[in-house]
Tab-separated table of C-alpha atoms in Angstrom:
chain	number	residue	atom	x	y	z
A	1	MET	CA	57.639	-29.490	-50.029
A	2	ARG	CA	61.300	-29.113	-50.865
A	3	THR	CA	60.411	-30.499	-54.339
A	4	ILE	CA	57.789	-27.675	-54.846
A	5	VAL	CA	60.233	-25.072	-53.717
A	6	VAL	CA	62.673	-26.442	-55.969
A	7	PHE	CA	60.373	-26.508	-58.921
A	8	VAL	CA	58.932	-23.143	-58.367
A	9	ALA	CA	62.397	-21.589	-58.118
A	10	VAL	CA	63.523	-23.454	-61.341
A	11	VAL	CA	60.435	-22.043	-63.157
A	12	ALA	CA	60.775	-18.590	-61.984
A	13	VAL	CA	64.450	-18.373	-63.200
A	14	ALA	CA	63.285	-20.097	-66.518
A	15	VAL	CA	60.601	-17.301	-66.957
A	16	ALA	CA	62.586	-14.579	-66.021
A	17	LEU	CA	65.456	-15.524	-68.411
A	18	ALA	CA	63.024	-16.225	-71.131
A	19	LEU	CA	61.571	-12.659	-70.623
A	20	GLY	CA	64.960	-10.937	-70.810
A	21	GLY	CA	65.734	-11.043	-66.935
A	22	GLY	CA	69.156	-12.662	-67.491
A	23	TYR	CA	71.031	-9.607	-66.159
A	24	ALA	CA	69.324	-9.974	-62.835
A	25	PHE	CA	70.644	-13.522	-62.549
A	26	ALA	CA	74.225	-12.660	-63.850
A	27	GLN	CA	75.229	-11.389	-60.541
A	28	LYS	CA	77.228	-13.164	-57.819
A	29	ASN	CA	75.093	-16.132	-56.599
A	30	THR	CA	75.119	-15.942	-52.818
A	31	SER	CA	72.137	-18.293	-51.926
A	32	LYS	CA	72.838	-21.828	-51.015
A	33	PRO	CA	72.812	-24.703	-53.574
A	34	VAL	CA	69.467	-26.574	-53.897
A	35	GLN	CA	69.057	-30.146	-53.902
A	36	ALA	CA	67.360	-31.636	-56.689
A	37	LYS	CA	65.064	-34.394	-56.331
A	38	GLY	CA	66.699	-37.781	-56.490
A	39	LYS	CA	70.337	-36.461	-56.058
A	40	THR	CA	72.379	-37.239	-53.250
A	41	SER	CA	74.497	-34.018	-53.138
A	42	SER	CA	73.540	-30.363	-53.189
A	43	THR	CA	73.753	-29.053	-56.658
A	44	THR	CA	72.063	-26.130	-58.424
A	45	PRO	CA	69.492	-27.128	-61.207
A	46	SER	CA	71.169	-28.151	-64.614
A	47	ALA	CA	70.335	-26.469	-67.836
A	48	GLU	CA	68.375	-29.543	-68.745
A	49	GLU	CA	66.286	-29.249	-65.560
A	50	VAL	CA	65.556	-25.641	-66.071
A	51	ARG	CA	64.527	-26.352	-69.637
A	52	ALA	CA	62.370	-29.248	-68.788
A	53	ALA	CA	60.665	-27.100	-66.028
A	54	CYS	CA	60.138	-24.382	-68.584
A	55	GLU	CA	58.579	-26.668	-71.154
A	56	GLN	CA	56.380	-28.215	-68.631
A	57	ARG	CA	55.068	-24.649	-67.552
A	58	PHE	CA	54.570	-23.752	-71.348
A	59	ASN	CA	52.505	-26.938	-71.791
A	60	GLU	CA	50.459	-26.325	-68.716
A	61	TRP	CA	49.711	-22.748	-69.980
A	62	ASP	CA	48.926	-23.870	-73.453
A	63	GLN	CA	45.286	-24.177	-73.415
A	64	GLY	CA	44.082	-26.467	-76.404
A	65	ASN	CA	47.697	-27.646	-77.022
A	66	LYS	CA	48.060	-25.191	-79.779
A	67	GLY	CA	51.948	-25.276	-79.710
A	68	TYR	CA	52.017	-21.575	-78.665
A	69	LEU	CA	50.715	-19.342	-76.111
A	70	THR	CA	48.343	-16.445	-76.689
A	71	ILE	CA	47.569	-13.485	-74.502
A	72	ASN	CA	44.447	-15.265	-73.141
A	73	ASP	CA	46.826	-18.044	-72.060
A	74	PHE	CA	49.010	-15.711	-70.235
A	75	GLU	CA	45.964	-14.129	-68.614
A	76	ALA	CA	44.564	-17.480	-67.576
A	77	ALA	CA	47.828	-18.580	-66.015
A	78	HIS	CA	48.113	-15.345	-64.006
A	79	TYR	CA	44.603	-15.244	-62.743
A	80	ALA	CA	43.489	-18.865	-62.854
A	81	PRO	CA	40.215	-19.267	-60.995
A	82	GLY	CA	40.905	-20.449	-57.246
A	83	LYS	CA	44.466	-19.810	-57.520
A	84	ASP	CA	46.191	-16.872	-55.868
A	85	LYS	CA	49.092	-15.924	-57.961
A	86	GLY	CA	50.100	-12.850	-55.990
A	87	TYR	CA	48.837	-10.261	-58.704
A	88	PRO	CA	46.650	-7.475	-57.684
A	89	ALA	CA	43.255	-7.276	-59.206
A	90	GLY	CA	43.247	-5.351	-62.414
A	91	SER	CA	47.107	-5.898	-62.802
A	92	THR	CA	48.196	-5.925	-66.449
A	93	LEU	CA	51.682	-7.396	-65.708
A	94	TYR	CA	50.747	-10.614	-68.036
A	95	LYS	CA	50.384	-8.086	-71.024
A	96	THR	CA	53.983	-6.748	-70.343
A	97	GLN	CA	55.343	-10.132	-69.914
A	98	PHE	CA	53.619	-11.287	-72.965
A	99	GLN	CA	54.849	-8.612	-75.152
A	100	LYS	CA	58.485	-9.113	-73.972
A	101	ALA	CA	58.321	-12.757	-74.487
A	102	ASP	CA	56.743	-12.351	-78.098
A	103	LYS	CA	60.011	-11.755	-79.814
A	104	ASN	CA	58.673	-11.421	-83.544
A	105	LYS	CA	55.383	-9.705	-82.407
A	106	ASP	CA	53.035	-12.110	-84.169
A	107	ASN	CA	50.745	-12.328	-80.981
A	108	LYS	CA	51.921	-15.885	-80.412
A	109	VAL	CA	54.675	-17.104	-77.870
A	110	THR	CA	56.181	-20.139	-79.244
A	111	LEU	CA	58.134	-22.629	-77.000
A	112	GLU	CA	61.289	-21.217	-78.373
A	113	GLU	CA	60.340	-17.621	-77.592
A	114	TYR	CA	59.052	-18.654	-74.123
A	115	CYS	CA	62.115	-20.893	-72.959
A	116	GLY	CA	64.738	-19.599	-75.094
A	117	GLN	CA	67.350	-21.637	-77.076
């Protein structure tokens, strides 16, 4: 269970940073450190762990392994059948997130745009 919580937290941070939410995370960290799987001491996730989690999420969302995400991939990820993602019916939040992630406005979100470099 702890692994799932850590993974979700890492992915949430990676997505927020990729979508320009870095300012929200620049504030002083008052939370307790999380223990990464396989580590004996409490540490926050490394940049490599955050990047790996982001790449994993990108690959999960990339329907058809195209190498980029479309608006349909974002919609499917947010409203996957049988999965409660916490978004109200009719929400268009995924469209806003897609537009922010699509830095060059070509209607494709690449791994670099999604996870940042």
